[in-house]
Short mmCIF file of C-alpha atoms and ligand atoms in Angstrom, two decimals:
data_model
loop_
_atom_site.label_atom_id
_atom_site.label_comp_id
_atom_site.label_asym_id
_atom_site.label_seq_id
_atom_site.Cartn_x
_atom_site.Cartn_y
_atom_site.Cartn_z
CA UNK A 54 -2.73 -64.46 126.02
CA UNK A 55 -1.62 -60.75 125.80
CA UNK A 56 -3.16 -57.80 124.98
CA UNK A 57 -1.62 -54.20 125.81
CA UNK A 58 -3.06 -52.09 128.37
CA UNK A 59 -2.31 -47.98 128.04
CA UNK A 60 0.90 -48.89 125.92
CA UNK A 61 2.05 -51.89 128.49
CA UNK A 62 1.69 -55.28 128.22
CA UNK A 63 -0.23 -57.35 130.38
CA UNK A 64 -0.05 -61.07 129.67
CA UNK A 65 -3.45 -63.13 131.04
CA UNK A 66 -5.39 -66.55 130.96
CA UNK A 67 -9.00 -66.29 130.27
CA UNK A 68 -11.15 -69.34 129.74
CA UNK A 69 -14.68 -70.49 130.55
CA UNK A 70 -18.05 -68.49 130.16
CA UNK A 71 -20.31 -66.88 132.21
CA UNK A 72 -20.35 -64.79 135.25
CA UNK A 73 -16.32 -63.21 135.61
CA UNK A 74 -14.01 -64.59 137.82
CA UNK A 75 -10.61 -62.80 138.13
CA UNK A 76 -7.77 -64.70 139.84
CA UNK A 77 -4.56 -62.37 141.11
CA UNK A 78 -1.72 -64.03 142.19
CA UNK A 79 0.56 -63.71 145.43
CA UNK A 80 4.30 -62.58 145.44
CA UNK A 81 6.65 -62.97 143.95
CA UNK A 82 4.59 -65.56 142.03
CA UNK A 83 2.98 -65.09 138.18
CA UNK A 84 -0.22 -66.61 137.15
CA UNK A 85 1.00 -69.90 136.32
CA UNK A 86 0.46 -70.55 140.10
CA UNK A 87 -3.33 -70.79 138.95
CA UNK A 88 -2.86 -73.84 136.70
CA UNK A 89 -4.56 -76.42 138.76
CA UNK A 90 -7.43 -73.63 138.66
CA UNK A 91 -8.18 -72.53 135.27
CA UNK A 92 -9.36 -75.51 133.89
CA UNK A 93 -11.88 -76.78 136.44
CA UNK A 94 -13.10 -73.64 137.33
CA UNK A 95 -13.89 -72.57 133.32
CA UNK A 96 -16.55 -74.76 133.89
CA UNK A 97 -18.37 -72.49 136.28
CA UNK A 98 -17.34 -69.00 135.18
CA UNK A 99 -15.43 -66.94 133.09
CA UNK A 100 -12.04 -67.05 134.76
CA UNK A 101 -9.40 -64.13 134.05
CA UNK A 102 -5.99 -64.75 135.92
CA UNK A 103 -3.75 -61.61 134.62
CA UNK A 104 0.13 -61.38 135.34
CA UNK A 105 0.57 -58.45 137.79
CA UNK A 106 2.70 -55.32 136.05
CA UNK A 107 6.00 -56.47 135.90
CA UNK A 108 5.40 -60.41 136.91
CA UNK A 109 5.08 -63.13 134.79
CA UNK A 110 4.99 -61.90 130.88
CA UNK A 111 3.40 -58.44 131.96
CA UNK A 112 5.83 -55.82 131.24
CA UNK A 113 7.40 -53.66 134.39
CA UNK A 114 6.52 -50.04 133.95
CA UNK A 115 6.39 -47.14 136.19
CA UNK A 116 8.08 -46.07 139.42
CA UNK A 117 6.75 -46.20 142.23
CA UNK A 118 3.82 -48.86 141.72
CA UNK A 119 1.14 -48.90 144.80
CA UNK A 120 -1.61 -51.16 145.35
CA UNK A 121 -4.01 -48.91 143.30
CA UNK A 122 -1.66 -49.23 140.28
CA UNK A 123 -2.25 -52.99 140.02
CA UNK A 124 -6.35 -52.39 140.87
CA UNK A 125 -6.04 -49.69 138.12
CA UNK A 126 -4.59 -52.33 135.98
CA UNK A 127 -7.03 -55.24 136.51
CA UNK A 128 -9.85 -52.79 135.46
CA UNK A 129 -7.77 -51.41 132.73
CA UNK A 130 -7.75 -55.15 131.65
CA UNK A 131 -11.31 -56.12 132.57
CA UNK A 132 -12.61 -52.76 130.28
CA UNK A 133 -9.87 -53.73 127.17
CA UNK A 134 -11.79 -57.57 126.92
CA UNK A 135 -14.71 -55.54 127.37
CA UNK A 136 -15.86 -57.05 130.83
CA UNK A 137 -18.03 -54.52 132.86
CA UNK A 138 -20.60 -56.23 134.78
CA UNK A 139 -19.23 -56.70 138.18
CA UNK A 140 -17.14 -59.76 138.80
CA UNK A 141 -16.03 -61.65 141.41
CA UNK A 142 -12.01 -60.61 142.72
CA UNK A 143 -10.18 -63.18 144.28
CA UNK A 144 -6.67 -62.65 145.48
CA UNK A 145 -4.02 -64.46 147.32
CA UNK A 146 -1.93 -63.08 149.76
CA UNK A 147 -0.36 -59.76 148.31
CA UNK A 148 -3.50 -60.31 145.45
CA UNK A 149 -5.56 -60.37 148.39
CA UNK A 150 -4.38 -56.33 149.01
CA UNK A 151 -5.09 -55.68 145.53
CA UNK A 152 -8.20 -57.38 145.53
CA UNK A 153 -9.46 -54.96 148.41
CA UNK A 154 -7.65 -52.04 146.91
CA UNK A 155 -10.30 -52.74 143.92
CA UNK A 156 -12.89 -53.05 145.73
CA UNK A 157 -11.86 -49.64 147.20
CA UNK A 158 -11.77 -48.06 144.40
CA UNK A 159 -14.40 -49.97 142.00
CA UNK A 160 -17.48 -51.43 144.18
CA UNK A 161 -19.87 -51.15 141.60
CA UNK A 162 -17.42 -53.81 139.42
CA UNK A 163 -17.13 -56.23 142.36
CA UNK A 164 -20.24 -58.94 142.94
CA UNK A 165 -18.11 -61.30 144.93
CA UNK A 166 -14.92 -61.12 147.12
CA UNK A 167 -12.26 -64.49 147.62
CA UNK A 168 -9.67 -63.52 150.09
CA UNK A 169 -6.95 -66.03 149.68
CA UNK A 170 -4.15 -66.63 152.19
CA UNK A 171 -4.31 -62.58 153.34
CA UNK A 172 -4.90 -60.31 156.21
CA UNK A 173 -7.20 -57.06 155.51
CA UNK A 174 -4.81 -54.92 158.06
CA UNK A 175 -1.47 -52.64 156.79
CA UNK A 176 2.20 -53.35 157.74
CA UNK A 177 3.12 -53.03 161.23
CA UNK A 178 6.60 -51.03 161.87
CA UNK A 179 8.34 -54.01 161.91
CA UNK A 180 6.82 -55.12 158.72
CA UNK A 181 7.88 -51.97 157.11
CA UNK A 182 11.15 -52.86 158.33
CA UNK A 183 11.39 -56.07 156.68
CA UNK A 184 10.43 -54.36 153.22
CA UNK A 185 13.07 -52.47 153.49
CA UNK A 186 15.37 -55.43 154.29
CA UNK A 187 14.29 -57.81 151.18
CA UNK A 188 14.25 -54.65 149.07
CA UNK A 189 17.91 -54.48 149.53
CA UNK A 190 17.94 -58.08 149.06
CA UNK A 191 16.61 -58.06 145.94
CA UNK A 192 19.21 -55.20 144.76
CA UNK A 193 21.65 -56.95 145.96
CA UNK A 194 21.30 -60.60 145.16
CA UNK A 195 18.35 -60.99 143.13
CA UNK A 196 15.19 -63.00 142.80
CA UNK A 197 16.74 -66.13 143.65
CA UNK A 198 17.65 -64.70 147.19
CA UNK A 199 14.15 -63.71 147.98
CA UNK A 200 13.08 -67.27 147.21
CA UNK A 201 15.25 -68.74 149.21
CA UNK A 202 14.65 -66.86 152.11
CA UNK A 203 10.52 -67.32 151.54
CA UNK A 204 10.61 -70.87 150.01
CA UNK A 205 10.75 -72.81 153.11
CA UNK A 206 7.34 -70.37 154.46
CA UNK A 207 5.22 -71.18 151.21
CA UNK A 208 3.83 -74.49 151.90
CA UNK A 209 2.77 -77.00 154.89
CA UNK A 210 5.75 -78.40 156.40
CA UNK A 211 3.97 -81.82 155.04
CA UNK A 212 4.30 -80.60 151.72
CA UNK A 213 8.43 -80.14 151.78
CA UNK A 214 8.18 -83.99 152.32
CA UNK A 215 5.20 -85.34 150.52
CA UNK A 216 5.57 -83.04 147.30
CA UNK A 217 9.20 -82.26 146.37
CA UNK A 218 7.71 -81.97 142.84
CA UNK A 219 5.63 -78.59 143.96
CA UNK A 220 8.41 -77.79 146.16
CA UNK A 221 10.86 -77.36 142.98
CA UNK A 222 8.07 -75.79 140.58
CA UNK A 223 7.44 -72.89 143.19
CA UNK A 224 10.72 -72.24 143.76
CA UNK A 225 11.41 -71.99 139.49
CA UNK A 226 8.27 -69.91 139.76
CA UNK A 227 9.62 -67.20 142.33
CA UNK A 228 13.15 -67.28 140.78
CA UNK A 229 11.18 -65.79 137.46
CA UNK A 230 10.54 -62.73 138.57
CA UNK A 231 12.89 -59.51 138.03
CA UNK A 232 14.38 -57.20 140.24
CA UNK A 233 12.14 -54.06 139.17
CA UNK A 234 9.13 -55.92 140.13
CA UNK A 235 9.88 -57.45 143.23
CA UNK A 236 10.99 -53.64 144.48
CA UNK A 237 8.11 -52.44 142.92
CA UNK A 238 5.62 -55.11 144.88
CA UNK A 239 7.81 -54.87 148.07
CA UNK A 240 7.17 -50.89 148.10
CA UNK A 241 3.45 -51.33 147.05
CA UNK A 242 3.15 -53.69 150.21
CA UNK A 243 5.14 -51.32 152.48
CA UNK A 244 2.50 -48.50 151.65
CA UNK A 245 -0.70 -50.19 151.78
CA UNK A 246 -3.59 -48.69 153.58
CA UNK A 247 -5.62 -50.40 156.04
CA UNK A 248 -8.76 -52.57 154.18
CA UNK A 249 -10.37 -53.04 157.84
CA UNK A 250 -13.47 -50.54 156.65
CA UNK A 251 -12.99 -51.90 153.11
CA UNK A 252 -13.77 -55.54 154.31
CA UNK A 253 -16.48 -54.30 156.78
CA UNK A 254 -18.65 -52.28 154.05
CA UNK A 255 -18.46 -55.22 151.51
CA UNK A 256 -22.22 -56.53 152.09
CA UNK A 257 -21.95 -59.78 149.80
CA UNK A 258 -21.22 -63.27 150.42
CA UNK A 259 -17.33 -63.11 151.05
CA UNK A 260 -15.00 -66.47 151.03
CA UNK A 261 -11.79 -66.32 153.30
CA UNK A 262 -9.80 -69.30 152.49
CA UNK A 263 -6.84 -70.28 154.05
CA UNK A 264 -4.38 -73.02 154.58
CA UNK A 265 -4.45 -74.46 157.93
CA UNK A 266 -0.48 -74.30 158.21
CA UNK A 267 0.10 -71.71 156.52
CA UNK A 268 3.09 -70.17 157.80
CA UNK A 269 3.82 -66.72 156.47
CA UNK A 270 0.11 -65.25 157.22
CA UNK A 271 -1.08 -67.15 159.56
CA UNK A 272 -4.50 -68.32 159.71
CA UNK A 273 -5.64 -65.83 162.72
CA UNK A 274 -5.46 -63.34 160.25
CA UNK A 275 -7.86 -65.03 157.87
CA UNK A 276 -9.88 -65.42 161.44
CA UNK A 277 -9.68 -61.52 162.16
CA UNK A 278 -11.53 -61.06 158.47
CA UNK A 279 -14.39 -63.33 159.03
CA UNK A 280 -14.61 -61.05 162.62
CA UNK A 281 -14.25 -57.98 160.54
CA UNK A 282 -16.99 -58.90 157.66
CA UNK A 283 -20.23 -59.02 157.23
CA UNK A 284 -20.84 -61.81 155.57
CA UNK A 285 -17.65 -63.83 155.67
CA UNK A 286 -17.24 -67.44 155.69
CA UNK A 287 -13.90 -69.06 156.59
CA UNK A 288 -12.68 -72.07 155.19
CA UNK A 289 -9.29 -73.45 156.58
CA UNK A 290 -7.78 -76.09 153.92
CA UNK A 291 -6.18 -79.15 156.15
CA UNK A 292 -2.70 -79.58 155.35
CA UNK A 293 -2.61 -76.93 152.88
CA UNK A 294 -0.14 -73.77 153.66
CA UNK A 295 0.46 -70.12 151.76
CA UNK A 296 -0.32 -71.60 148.70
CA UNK A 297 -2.76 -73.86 149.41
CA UNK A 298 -4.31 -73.46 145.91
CA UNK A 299 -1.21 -75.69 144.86
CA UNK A 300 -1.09 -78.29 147.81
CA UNK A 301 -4.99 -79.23 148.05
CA UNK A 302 -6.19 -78.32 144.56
CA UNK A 303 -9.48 -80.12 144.76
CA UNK A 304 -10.27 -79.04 148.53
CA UNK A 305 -9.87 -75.12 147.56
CA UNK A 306 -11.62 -75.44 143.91
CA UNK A 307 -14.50 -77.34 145.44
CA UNK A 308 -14.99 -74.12 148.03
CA UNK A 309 -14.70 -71.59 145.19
CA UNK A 310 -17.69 -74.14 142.86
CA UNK A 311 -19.46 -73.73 146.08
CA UNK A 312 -19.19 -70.23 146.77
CA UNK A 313 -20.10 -68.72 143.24
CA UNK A 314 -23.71 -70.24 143.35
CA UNK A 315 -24.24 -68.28 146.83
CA UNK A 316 -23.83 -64.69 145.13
CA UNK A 317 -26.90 -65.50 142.78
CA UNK A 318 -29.03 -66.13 145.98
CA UNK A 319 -28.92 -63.37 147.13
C1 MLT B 402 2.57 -62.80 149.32
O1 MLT B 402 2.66 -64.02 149.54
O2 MLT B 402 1.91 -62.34 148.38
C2 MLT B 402 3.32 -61.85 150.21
O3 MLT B 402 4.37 -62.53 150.80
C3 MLT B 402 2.44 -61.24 151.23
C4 MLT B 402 3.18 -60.29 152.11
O4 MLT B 402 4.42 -60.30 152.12
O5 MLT B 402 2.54 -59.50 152.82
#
């Protein structure tokens, strides 16, 4: 589905009914990523998974993007279908950043939090440094370069063996994206703020799922957010990695099923 969002268009899956669930994807991923999602989880909520500005089929506009540009845009989204009771935000990895940048911005809109394969803390020096590095990448050689240099941190190693099948659809899926976006994301990343008092305010039932191999965050970051929460629970998916959402389907949906119920306990 699209619909256009101040004069931009922002392409999105929406099924099931009931209490909103909005997926954000990772980089340099779209929302296809989510297709082993949407279906089973329509059954327990009303699940929006929008393409990021300038990912997927959502059009690239605006220089520089930060992380509250893609918060501004979920709302912008949420308000166009008309969605304003608070939902729950789940992100993975860099959709973990804009998750918390949304919840920064718009706690009143947030019931629940899913932080996905993330870390709550900014770029390090170094990190900063690397930005820089795949920015000029990306100038240089293109989308396909970044994926090659991530591709062989996105899964379990298990999973390069086992599932050559996933293997090939990430990759097509991280070739997709354009130049403009992947600077965009890289410099939204680079200039993140710290979410360490962002996590700690949040007073809900929070999820913190993570693969147990993953290997670009690793899972003592997922750790440091459970320390950092108040109510955070910490799932680590076995032989899942980055994208564990992809590699252990079932394991990760049956957390989120879980999860949802907890928010209406409270
Ligand atoms: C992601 O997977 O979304 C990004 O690689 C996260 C990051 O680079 O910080």
């Amino acid at each position: 589905m699209k619909t256009t969002v101040t004069d931009r268009t922002t392409a999105y899956d929406e099924v099931g009914q009931g209490f909103p669930l909005v997926l954000i994807h990772g980089f340099p991923l779209n929302r296809s990523i989510w297709k082993p999602q949407l279906d089973v989880l329509a059954k327990y909520a009303h699940v929006i998974a929008p393409d990021l500005r300038g990912f997927g089929e959502s059009e690239m506009v605006g220089d520089p993007i930060l992380m509250s540009t893609y918060a501004d845009d979920i709302r912008e989204l949420l308000d166009t279908l008309g969605i304003n009771e608070p939902a729950t935000i789940a992100g993975h990895s860099m959709g973990g950043y804009v998750a918390l940048e949304y919840l920064n911005r718009y706690p009143a809109h947030v019931e629940g939090l899913i932080l996905i394969n993330t870390k709550m803390t900014p770029d390090t020096i170094q990190g900063k440094e690397g930005r820089d590095r795949n920015i000029a990448l990306a100038k240089q050689k293109g989308a396909s370069a970044i994926a090659e240099a991530m591709l062989p941190k996105m899964f379990s190693p298990k999973t390069y063996t086992s599932r050559p099948d996933l293997v090939a659809q990430l990759k097509a899926i991280m070739e997709q994206a354009s130049v403009p976006a992947l600077v965009a994301a890289l410099g939204a990343m680079k200039e993140r703020q710290d979410y360490t008092g962002v996590v700690l305010e949040f007073g809900p039932p929070t999820l913190i799922l993570t693969g147990a191999d993953d290997q670009l965050i690793p899972p003592s970051e997922s750790e440091a957010i459970r320390l950092g929460s108040r109510n955070g629970t910490l799932v680590m998916i076995p032989d899942g990695g980055h994208v564990a959402s992809m590699e252990q389907p079932e394991l990760f949906n049956q957390e989120v099923i879980q999860y949802l119920p907890l928010l209406r306990e409270e």
